[in-house]
Short mmCIF file of C-alpha atoms and ligand atoms in Angstrom, two decimals:
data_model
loop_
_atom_site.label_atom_id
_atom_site.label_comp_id
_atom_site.label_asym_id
_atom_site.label_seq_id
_atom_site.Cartn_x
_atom_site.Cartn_y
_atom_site.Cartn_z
CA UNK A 1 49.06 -199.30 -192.75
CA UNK A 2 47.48 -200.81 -189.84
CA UNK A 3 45.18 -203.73 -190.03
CA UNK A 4 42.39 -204.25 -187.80
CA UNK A 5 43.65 -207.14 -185.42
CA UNK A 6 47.03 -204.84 -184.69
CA UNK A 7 45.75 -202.93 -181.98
CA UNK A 8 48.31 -199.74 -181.12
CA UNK A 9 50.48 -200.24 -178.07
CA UNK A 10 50.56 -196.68 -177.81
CA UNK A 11 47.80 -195.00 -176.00
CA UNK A 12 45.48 -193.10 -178.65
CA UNK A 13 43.65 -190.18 -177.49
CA UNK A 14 39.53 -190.48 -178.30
CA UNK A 15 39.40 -187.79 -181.30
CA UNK A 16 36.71 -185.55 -180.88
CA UNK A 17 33.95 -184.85 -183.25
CA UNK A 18 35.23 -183.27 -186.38
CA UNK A 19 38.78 -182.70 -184.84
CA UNK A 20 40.87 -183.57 -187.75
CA UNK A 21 39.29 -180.86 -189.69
CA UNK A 22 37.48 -178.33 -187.43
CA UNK A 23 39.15 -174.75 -187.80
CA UNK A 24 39.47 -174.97 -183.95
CA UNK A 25 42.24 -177.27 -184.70
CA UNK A 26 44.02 -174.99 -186.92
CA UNK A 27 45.69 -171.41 -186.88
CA UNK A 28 42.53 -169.68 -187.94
CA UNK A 29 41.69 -165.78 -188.46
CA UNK A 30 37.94 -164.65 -188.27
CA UNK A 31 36.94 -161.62 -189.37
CA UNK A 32 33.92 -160.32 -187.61
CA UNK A 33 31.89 -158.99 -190.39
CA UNK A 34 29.40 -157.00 -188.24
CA UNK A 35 32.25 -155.57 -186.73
CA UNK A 36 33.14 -153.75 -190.07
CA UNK A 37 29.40 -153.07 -190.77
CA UNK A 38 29.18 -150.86 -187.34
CA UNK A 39 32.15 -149.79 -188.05
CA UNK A 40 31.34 -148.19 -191.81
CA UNK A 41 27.77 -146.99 -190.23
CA UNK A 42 30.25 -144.86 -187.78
CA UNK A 43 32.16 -143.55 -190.22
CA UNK A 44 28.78 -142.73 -192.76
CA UNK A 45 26.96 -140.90 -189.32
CA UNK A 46 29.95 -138.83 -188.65
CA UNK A 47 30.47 -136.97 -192.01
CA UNK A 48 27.75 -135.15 -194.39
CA UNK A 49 28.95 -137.08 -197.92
CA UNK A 50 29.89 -140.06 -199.05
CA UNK A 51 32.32 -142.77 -197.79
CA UNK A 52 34.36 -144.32 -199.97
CA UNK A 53 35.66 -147.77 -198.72
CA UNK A 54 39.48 -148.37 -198.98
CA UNK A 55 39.98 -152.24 -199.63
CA UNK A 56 43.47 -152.26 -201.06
CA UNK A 57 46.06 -154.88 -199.29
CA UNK A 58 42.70 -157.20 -199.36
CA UNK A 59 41.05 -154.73 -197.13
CA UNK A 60 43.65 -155.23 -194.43
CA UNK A 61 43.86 -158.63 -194.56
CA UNK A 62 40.19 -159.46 -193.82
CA UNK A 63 39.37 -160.14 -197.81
CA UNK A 64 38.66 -157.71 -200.20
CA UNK A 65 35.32 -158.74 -201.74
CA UNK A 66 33.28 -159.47 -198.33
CA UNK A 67 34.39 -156.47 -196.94
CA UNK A 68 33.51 -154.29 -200.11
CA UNK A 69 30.24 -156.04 -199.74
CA UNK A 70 29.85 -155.52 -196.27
CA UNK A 71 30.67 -151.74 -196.40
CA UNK A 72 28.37 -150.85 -199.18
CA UNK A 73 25.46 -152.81 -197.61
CA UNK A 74 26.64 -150.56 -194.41
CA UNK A 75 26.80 -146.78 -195.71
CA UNK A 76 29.61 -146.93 -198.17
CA UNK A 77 28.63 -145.41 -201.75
CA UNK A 78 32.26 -146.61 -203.31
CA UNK A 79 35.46 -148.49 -202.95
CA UNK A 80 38.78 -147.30 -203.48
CA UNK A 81 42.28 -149.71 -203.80
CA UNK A 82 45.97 -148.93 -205.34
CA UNK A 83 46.61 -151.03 -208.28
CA UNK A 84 44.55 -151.86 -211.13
CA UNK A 85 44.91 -155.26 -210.26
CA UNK A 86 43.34 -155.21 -207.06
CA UNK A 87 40.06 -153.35 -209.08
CA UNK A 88 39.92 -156.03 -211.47
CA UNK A 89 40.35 -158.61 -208.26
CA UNK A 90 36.62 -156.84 -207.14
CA UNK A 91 35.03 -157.09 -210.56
CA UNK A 92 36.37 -160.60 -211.07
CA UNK A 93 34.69 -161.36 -207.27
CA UNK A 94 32.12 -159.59 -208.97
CA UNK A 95 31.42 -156.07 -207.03
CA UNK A 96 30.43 -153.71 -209.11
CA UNK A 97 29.99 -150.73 -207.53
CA UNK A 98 32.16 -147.39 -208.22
CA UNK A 99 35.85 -148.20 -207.42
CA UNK A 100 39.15 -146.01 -207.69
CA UNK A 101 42.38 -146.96 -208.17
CA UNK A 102 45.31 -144.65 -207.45
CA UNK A 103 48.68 -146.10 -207.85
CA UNK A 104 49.76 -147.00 -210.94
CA UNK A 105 52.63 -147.54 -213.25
CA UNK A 106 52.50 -144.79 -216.14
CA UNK A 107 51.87 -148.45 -218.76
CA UNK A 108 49.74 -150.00 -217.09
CA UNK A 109 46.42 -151.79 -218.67
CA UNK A 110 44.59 -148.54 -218.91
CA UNK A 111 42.39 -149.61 -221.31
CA UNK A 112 40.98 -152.84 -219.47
CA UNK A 113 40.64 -151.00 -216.10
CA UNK A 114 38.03 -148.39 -218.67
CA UNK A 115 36.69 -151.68 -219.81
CA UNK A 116 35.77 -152.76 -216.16
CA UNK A 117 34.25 -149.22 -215.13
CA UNK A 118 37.50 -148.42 -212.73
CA UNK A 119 37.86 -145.00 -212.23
CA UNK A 120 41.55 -143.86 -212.66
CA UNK A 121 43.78 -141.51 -210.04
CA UNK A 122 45.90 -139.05 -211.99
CA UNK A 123 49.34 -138.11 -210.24
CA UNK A 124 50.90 -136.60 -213.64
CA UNK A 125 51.04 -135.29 -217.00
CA UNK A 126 52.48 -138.48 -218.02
CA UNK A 127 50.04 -140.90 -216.67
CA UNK A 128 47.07 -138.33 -217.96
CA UNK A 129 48.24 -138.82 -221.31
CA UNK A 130 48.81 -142.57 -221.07
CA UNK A 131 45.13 -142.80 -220.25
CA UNK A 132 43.66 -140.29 -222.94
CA UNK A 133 45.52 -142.06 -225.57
CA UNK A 134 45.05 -145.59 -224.58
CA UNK A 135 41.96 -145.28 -222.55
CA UNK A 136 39.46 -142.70 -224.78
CA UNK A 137 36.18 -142.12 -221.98
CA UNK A 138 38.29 -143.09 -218.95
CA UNK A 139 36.69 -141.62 -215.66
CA UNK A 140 39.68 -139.71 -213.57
CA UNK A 141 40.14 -138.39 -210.22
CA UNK A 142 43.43 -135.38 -210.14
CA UNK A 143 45.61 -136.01 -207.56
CA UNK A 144 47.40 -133.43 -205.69
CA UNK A 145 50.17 -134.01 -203.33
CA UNK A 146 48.90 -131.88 -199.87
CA UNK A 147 52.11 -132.33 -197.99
CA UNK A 148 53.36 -135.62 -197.99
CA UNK A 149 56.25 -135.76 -201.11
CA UNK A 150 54.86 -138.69 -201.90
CA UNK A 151 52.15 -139.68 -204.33
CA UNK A 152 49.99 -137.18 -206.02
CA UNK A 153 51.05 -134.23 -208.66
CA UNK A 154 53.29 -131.26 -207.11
CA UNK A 155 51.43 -128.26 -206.39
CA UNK A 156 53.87 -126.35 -208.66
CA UNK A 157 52.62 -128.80 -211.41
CA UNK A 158 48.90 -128.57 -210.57
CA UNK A 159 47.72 -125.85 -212.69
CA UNK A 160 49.67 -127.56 -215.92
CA UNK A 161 47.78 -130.75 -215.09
CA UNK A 162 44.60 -129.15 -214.16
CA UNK A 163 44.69 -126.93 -217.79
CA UNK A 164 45.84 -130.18 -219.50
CA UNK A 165 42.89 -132.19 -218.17
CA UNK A 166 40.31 -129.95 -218.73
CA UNK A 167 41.50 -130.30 -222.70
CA UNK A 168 41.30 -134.07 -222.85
CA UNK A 169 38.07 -133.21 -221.49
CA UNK A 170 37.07 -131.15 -223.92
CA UNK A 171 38.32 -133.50 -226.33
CA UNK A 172 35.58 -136.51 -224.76
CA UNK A 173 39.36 -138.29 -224.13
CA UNK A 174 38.77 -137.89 -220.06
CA UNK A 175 35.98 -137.16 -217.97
CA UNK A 176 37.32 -135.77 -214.52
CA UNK A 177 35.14 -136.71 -211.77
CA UNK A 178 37.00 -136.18 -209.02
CA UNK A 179 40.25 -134.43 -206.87
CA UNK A 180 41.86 -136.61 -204.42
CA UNK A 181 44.38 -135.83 -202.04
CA UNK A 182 45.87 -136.93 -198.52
CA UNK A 183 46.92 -135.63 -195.38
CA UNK A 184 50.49 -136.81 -193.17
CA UNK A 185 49.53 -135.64 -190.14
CA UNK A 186 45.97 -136.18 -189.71
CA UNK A 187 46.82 -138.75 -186.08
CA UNK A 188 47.49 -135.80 -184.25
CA UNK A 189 44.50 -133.83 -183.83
CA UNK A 190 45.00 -130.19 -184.37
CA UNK A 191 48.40 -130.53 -186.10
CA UNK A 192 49.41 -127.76 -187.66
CA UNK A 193 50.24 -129.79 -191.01
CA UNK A 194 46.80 -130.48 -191.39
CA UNK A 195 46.09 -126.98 -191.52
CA UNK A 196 48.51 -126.56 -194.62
CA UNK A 197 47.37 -129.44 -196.05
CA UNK A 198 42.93 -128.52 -196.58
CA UNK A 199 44.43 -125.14 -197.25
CA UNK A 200 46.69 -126.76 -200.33
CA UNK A 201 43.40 -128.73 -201.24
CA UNK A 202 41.26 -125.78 -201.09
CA UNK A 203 43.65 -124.20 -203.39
CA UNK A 204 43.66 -127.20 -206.19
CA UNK A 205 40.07 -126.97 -206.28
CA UNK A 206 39.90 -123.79 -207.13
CA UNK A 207 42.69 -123.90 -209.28
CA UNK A 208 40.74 -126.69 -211.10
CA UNK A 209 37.65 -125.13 -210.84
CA UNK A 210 39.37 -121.93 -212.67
CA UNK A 211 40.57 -124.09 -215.26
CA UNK A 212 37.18 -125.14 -216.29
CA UNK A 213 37.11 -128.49 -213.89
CA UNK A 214 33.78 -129.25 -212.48
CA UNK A 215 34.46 -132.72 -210.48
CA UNK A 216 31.85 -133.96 -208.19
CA UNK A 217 34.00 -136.12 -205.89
CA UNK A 218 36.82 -133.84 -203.49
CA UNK A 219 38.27 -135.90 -201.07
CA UNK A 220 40.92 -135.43 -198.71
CA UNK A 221 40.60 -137.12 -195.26
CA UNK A 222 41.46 -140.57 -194.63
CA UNK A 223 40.26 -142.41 -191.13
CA UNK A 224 42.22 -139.94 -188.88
CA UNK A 225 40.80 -136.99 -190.49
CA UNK A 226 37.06 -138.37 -190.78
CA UNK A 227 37.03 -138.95 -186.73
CA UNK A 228 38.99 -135.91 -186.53
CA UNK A 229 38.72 -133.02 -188.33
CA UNK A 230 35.17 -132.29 -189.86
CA UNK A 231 37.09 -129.21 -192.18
CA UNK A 232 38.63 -131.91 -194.17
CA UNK A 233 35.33 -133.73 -195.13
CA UNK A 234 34.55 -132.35 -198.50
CA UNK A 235 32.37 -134.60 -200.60
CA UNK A 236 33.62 -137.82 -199.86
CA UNK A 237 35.68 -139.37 -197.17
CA UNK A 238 38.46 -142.08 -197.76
CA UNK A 239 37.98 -144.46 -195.21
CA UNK A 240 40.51 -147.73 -194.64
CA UNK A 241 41.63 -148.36 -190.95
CA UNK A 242 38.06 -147.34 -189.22
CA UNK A 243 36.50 -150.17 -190.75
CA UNK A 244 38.87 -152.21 -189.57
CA UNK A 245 38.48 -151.40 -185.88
CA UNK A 246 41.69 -148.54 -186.31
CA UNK A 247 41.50 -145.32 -184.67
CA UNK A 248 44.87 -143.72 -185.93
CA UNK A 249 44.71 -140.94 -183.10
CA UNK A 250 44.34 -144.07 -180.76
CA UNK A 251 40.67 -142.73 -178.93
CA UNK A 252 39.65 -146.26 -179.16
CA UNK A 253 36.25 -145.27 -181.23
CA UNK A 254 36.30 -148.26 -184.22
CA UNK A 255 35.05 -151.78 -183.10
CA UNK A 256 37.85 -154.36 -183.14
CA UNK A 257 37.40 -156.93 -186.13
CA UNK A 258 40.00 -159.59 -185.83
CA UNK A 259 40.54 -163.13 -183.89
CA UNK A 260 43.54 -164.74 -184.17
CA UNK A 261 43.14 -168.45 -182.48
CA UNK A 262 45.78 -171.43 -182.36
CA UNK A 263 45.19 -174.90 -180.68
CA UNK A 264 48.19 -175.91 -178.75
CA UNK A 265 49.78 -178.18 -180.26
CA UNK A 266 53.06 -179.32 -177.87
CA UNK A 267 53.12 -179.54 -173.79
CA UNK A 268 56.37 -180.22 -171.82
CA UNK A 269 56.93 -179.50 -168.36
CA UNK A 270 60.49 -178.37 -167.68
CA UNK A 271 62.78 -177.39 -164.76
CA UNK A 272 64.31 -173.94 -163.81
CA UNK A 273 67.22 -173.35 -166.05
CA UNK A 274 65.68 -174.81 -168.86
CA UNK A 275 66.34 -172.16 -172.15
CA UNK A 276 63.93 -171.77 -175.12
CA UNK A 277 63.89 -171.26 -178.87
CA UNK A 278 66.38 -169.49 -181.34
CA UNK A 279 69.30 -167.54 -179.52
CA UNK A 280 68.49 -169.31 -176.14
CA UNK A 281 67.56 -165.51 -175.39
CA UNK A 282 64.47 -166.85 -172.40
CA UNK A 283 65.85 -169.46 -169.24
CA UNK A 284 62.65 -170.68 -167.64
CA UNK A 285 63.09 -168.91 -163.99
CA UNK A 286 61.64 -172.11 -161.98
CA UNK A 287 59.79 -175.24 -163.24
CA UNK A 288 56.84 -174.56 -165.10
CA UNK A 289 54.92 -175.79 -168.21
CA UNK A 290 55.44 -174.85 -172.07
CA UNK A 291 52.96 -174.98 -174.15
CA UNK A 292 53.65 -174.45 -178.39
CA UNK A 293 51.18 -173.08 -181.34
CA UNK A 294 51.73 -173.61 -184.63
CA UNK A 295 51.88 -169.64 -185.34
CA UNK A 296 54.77 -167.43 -186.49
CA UNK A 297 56.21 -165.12 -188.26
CA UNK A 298 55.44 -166.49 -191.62
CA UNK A 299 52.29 -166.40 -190.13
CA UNK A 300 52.50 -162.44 -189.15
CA UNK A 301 53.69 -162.67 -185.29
CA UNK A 302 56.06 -159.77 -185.49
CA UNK A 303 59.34 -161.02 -184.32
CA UNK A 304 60.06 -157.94 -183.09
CA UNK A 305 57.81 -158.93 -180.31
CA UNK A 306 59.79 -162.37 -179.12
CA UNK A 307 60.09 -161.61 -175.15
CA UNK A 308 57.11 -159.00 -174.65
CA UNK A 309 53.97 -160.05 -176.51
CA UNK A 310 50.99 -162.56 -174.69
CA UNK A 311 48.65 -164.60 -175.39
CA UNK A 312 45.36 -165.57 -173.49
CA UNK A 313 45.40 -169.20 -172.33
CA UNK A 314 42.49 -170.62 -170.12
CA UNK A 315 41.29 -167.01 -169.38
CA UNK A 316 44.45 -165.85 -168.48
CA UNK A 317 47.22 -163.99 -169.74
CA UNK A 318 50.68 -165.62 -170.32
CA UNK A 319 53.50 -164.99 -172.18
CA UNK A 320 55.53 -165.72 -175.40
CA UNK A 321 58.72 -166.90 -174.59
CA UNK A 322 62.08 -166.85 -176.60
CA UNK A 323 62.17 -166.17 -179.89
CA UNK A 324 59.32 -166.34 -182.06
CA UNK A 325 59.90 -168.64 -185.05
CA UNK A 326 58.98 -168.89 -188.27
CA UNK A 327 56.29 -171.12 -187.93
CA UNK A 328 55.84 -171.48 -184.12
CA UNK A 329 56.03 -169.78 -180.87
CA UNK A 330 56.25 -170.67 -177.08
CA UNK A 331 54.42 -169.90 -174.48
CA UNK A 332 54.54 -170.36 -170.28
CA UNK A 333 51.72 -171.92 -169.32
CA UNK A 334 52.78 -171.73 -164.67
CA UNK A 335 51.58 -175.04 -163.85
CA UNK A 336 47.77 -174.21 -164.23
CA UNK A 337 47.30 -177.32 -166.44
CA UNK A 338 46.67 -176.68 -169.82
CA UNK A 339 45.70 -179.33 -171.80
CA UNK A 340 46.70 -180.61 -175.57
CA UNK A 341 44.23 -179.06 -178.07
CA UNK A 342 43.63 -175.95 -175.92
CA UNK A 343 42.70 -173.08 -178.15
CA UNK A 344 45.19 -170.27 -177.21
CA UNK A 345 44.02 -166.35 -178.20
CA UNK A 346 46.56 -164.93 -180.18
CA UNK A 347 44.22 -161.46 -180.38
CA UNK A 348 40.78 -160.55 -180.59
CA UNK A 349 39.11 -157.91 -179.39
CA UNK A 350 39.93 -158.07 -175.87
CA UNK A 351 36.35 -158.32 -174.19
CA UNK A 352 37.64 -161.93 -172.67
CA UNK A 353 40.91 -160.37 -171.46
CA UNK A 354 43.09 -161.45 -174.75
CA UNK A 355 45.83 -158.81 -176.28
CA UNK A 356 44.51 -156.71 -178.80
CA UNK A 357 45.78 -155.99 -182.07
CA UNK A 358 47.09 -152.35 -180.86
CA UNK A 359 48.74 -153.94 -178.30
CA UNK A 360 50.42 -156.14 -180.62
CA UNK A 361 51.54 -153.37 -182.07
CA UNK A 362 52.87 -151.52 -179.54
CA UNK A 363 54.88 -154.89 -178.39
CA UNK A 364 56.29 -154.85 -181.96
CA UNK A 365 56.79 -151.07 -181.90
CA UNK A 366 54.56 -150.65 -185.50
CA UNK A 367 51.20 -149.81 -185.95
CA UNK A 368 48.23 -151.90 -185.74
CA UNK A 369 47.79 -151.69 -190.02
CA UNK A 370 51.32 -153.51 -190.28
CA UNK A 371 50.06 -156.02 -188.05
CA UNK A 372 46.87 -157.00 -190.16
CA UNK A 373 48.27 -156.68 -193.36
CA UNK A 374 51.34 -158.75 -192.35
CA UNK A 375 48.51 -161.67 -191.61
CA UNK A 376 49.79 -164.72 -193.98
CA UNK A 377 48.24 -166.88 -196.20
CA UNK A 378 48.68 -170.27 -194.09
CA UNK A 379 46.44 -169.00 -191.48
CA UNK A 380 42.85 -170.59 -191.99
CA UNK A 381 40.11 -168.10 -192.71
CA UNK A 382 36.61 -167.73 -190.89
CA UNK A 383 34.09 -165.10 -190.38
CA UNK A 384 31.60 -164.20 -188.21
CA UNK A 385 28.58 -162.38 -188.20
CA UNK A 386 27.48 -160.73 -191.55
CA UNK A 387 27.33 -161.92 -195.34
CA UNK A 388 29.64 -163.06 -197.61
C1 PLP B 1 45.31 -146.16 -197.49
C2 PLP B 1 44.82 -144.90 -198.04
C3 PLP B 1 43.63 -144.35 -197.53
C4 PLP B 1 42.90 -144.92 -196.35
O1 PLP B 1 43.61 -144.51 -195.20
P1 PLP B 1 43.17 -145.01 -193.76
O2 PLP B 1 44.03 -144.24 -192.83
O3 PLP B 1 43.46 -146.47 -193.76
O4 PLP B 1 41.72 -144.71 -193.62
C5 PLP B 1 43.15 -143.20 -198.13
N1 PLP B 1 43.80 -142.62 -199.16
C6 PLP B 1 44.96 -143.11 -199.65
C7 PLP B 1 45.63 -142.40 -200.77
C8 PLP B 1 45.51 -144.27 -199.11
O5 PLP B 1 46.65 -144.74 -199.58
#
């Protein structure tokens, strides 16, 4: 502890207002709210029905319950997530509105998520009868696979699930208020998988519509097919990345929502030769300055882009050097004098010059939705224009 007559003999720098705590001073993520309220008003002008609002993976990364909020004060009529457990995360935060959840375990807690008002996806036999024995009055939506071997019931196993529903119906066990299914292709504009795929969901509703099935809600397209493919539309459109400032077929048309800022936090001049980080794998080429942020890939830096990816600095570009770490990453400053406390632009929208998110992506060689659900929990959280 230092008493008051032992004055430092090393030179203290003045703190600035607030700068022990300010976010400036830390890692910090904002989500731009308004951002993903233009963004949801985009998606509601473009298609005749409904949008339902996909928040799983807490909406990308930018929290669950404020963008639920935000999207349904925007245009968006319902929410959709995978697990039970991130429904009952929205009715815990206290959003009430209509929500689906479509990936589920055959056990799981059917009869709290009918408790809560979650309406169920229905991939199987097995998983229908789970929920009309343990969850009498449950609200479902039949899910049919439309080319992607993935989730959703086989067509071959459609009509079986489809005359097995409408009997729990008839029963008062089930009330089916929906068919849900999902296209692989729906990126590439025109693909001819898409095609196959509204024609497979054409067929399922009218083999559910044969079978005595009256469900209000069809819906098929995801963001890619919304922006690109008006056939897929139905009732209701399923809409995750486009709120988030993703357009899948890469047209640029969603708002970017995301800042990632990081004070720097180290400084060293060094001479040519000098080699950086994990692996040695950059040798500064002449003298120049380093500068360090407290941000890695803990943090959600993709590793993958150690050597390639940039950061803005001062209103200019510079680059990441050596590997990025865990916690920390290096950049080369030139010798334009940077100073200590300097906030660095990880990625924001790129109106000031900064990388993007896409580009991120591209230096990583994923997709801009790996990026901002690979976003960790040590990174401060801030948002910006819109409510809570
Ligand atoms: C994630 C997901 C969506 C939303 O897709 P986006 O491309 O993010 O709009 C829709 N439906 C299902 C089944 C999903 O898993």
């Amino acid at each position: 502890m230092l008493a008051g007559d032992h004055a430092p003999f090393f030179p203290v720098p003045k703190a600035e207002k607030g700068s022990g705590t300010s976010l400036a001073s830390r890692p910090t993520l904002t989500v731009d709210l308004s951002a993903v309220g233009a963004n949801t008003r985009h998606l509601s002008r473009i298609t005749q029905g409904e949008v339902m609002a996909v928040v799983k993976a807490d909406a990308f990364g930018h929290g669950a319950a404020q963008v639920a909020r935000t999207a349904l004060a925007h245009g968006a009529t319902r929410l959709g997530v995978t697990s039970l457990a991130e429904a009952l995360a929205l009715r815990a935060e206290r959003v009430y509105a209509p929500v689906l959840s479509w990936l589920n375990p055959v056990d799981a807690d059917w009869a709290r998520a009918v408790r809560v008002g979650v309406e169920l996806a229905v991939p199987s036999l097995e998983h229908l009868a789970a929920i009309a024995t343990l969850a009498p009055g449950a609200t479902v939506h039949l899910h049919l696979d439309c080319g992607m071997a993935r989730d959703g019931a086989e067509p071959a196993l459609w009509p079986a699930l489809c005359a097995a529903a409408r009997r729990a119906e008839q029963l008062g066990l089930v009330r089916v208020a929906g068919l849900m299914g999902h296209l692989s292709c729906a990126d590439v504009p025109g693909d001819a998988s898409s095609t196959i795929g509204r024609a497979t969901f054409d067929w399922g509703v009218r083999v559910a519509r044969d079978a005595g099935l009256d469900p209000a809600h069809r819906h098929l397209a995801a963001t890619a097919a919304t922006l690109n493919d008006p056939l897929s539309h139905h009732t209701t459109v399923r809409v995750g990345a486009g709120l988030f400032g993703i357009d899948p077929s890469g047209a640029g048309r969603m708002r970017p929502t995301l800042t990632l800022t990081a004070p720097l936090i180290g400084l060293r001049r060094v001479g040519a030769g000098t080699a950086v980080g994990y692996g040695q794998t950059w040798t500064a080429p002449t003298t120049t300055q380093l500068g360090l942020i407290g941000v890695g890939y803990a943090d959600g830096l993709p590793r993958s882009a150690s050597n390639r990816a940039q950061v803005l600095v001062r209103g200019v570009r510079r680059p990441l050097v050596g590997k990025i770490s865990m916690d920390m990453a290096v950049i080369d400053l030139g010798e334009e004098g940077a100073r200590m406390g300097d906030v660095v632009t990880v990625f924001g929208p790129g109106a000031a010059g900064e990388p993007t998110v896409a580009e991120w992506a591209s230096w990583a060689g994923t997709i801009e939705h790996e990026i901002m659900t690979g976003l960790g929990p040590r990174l401060a959280r801030a948002r910006s224009g819109g409510r809570s």
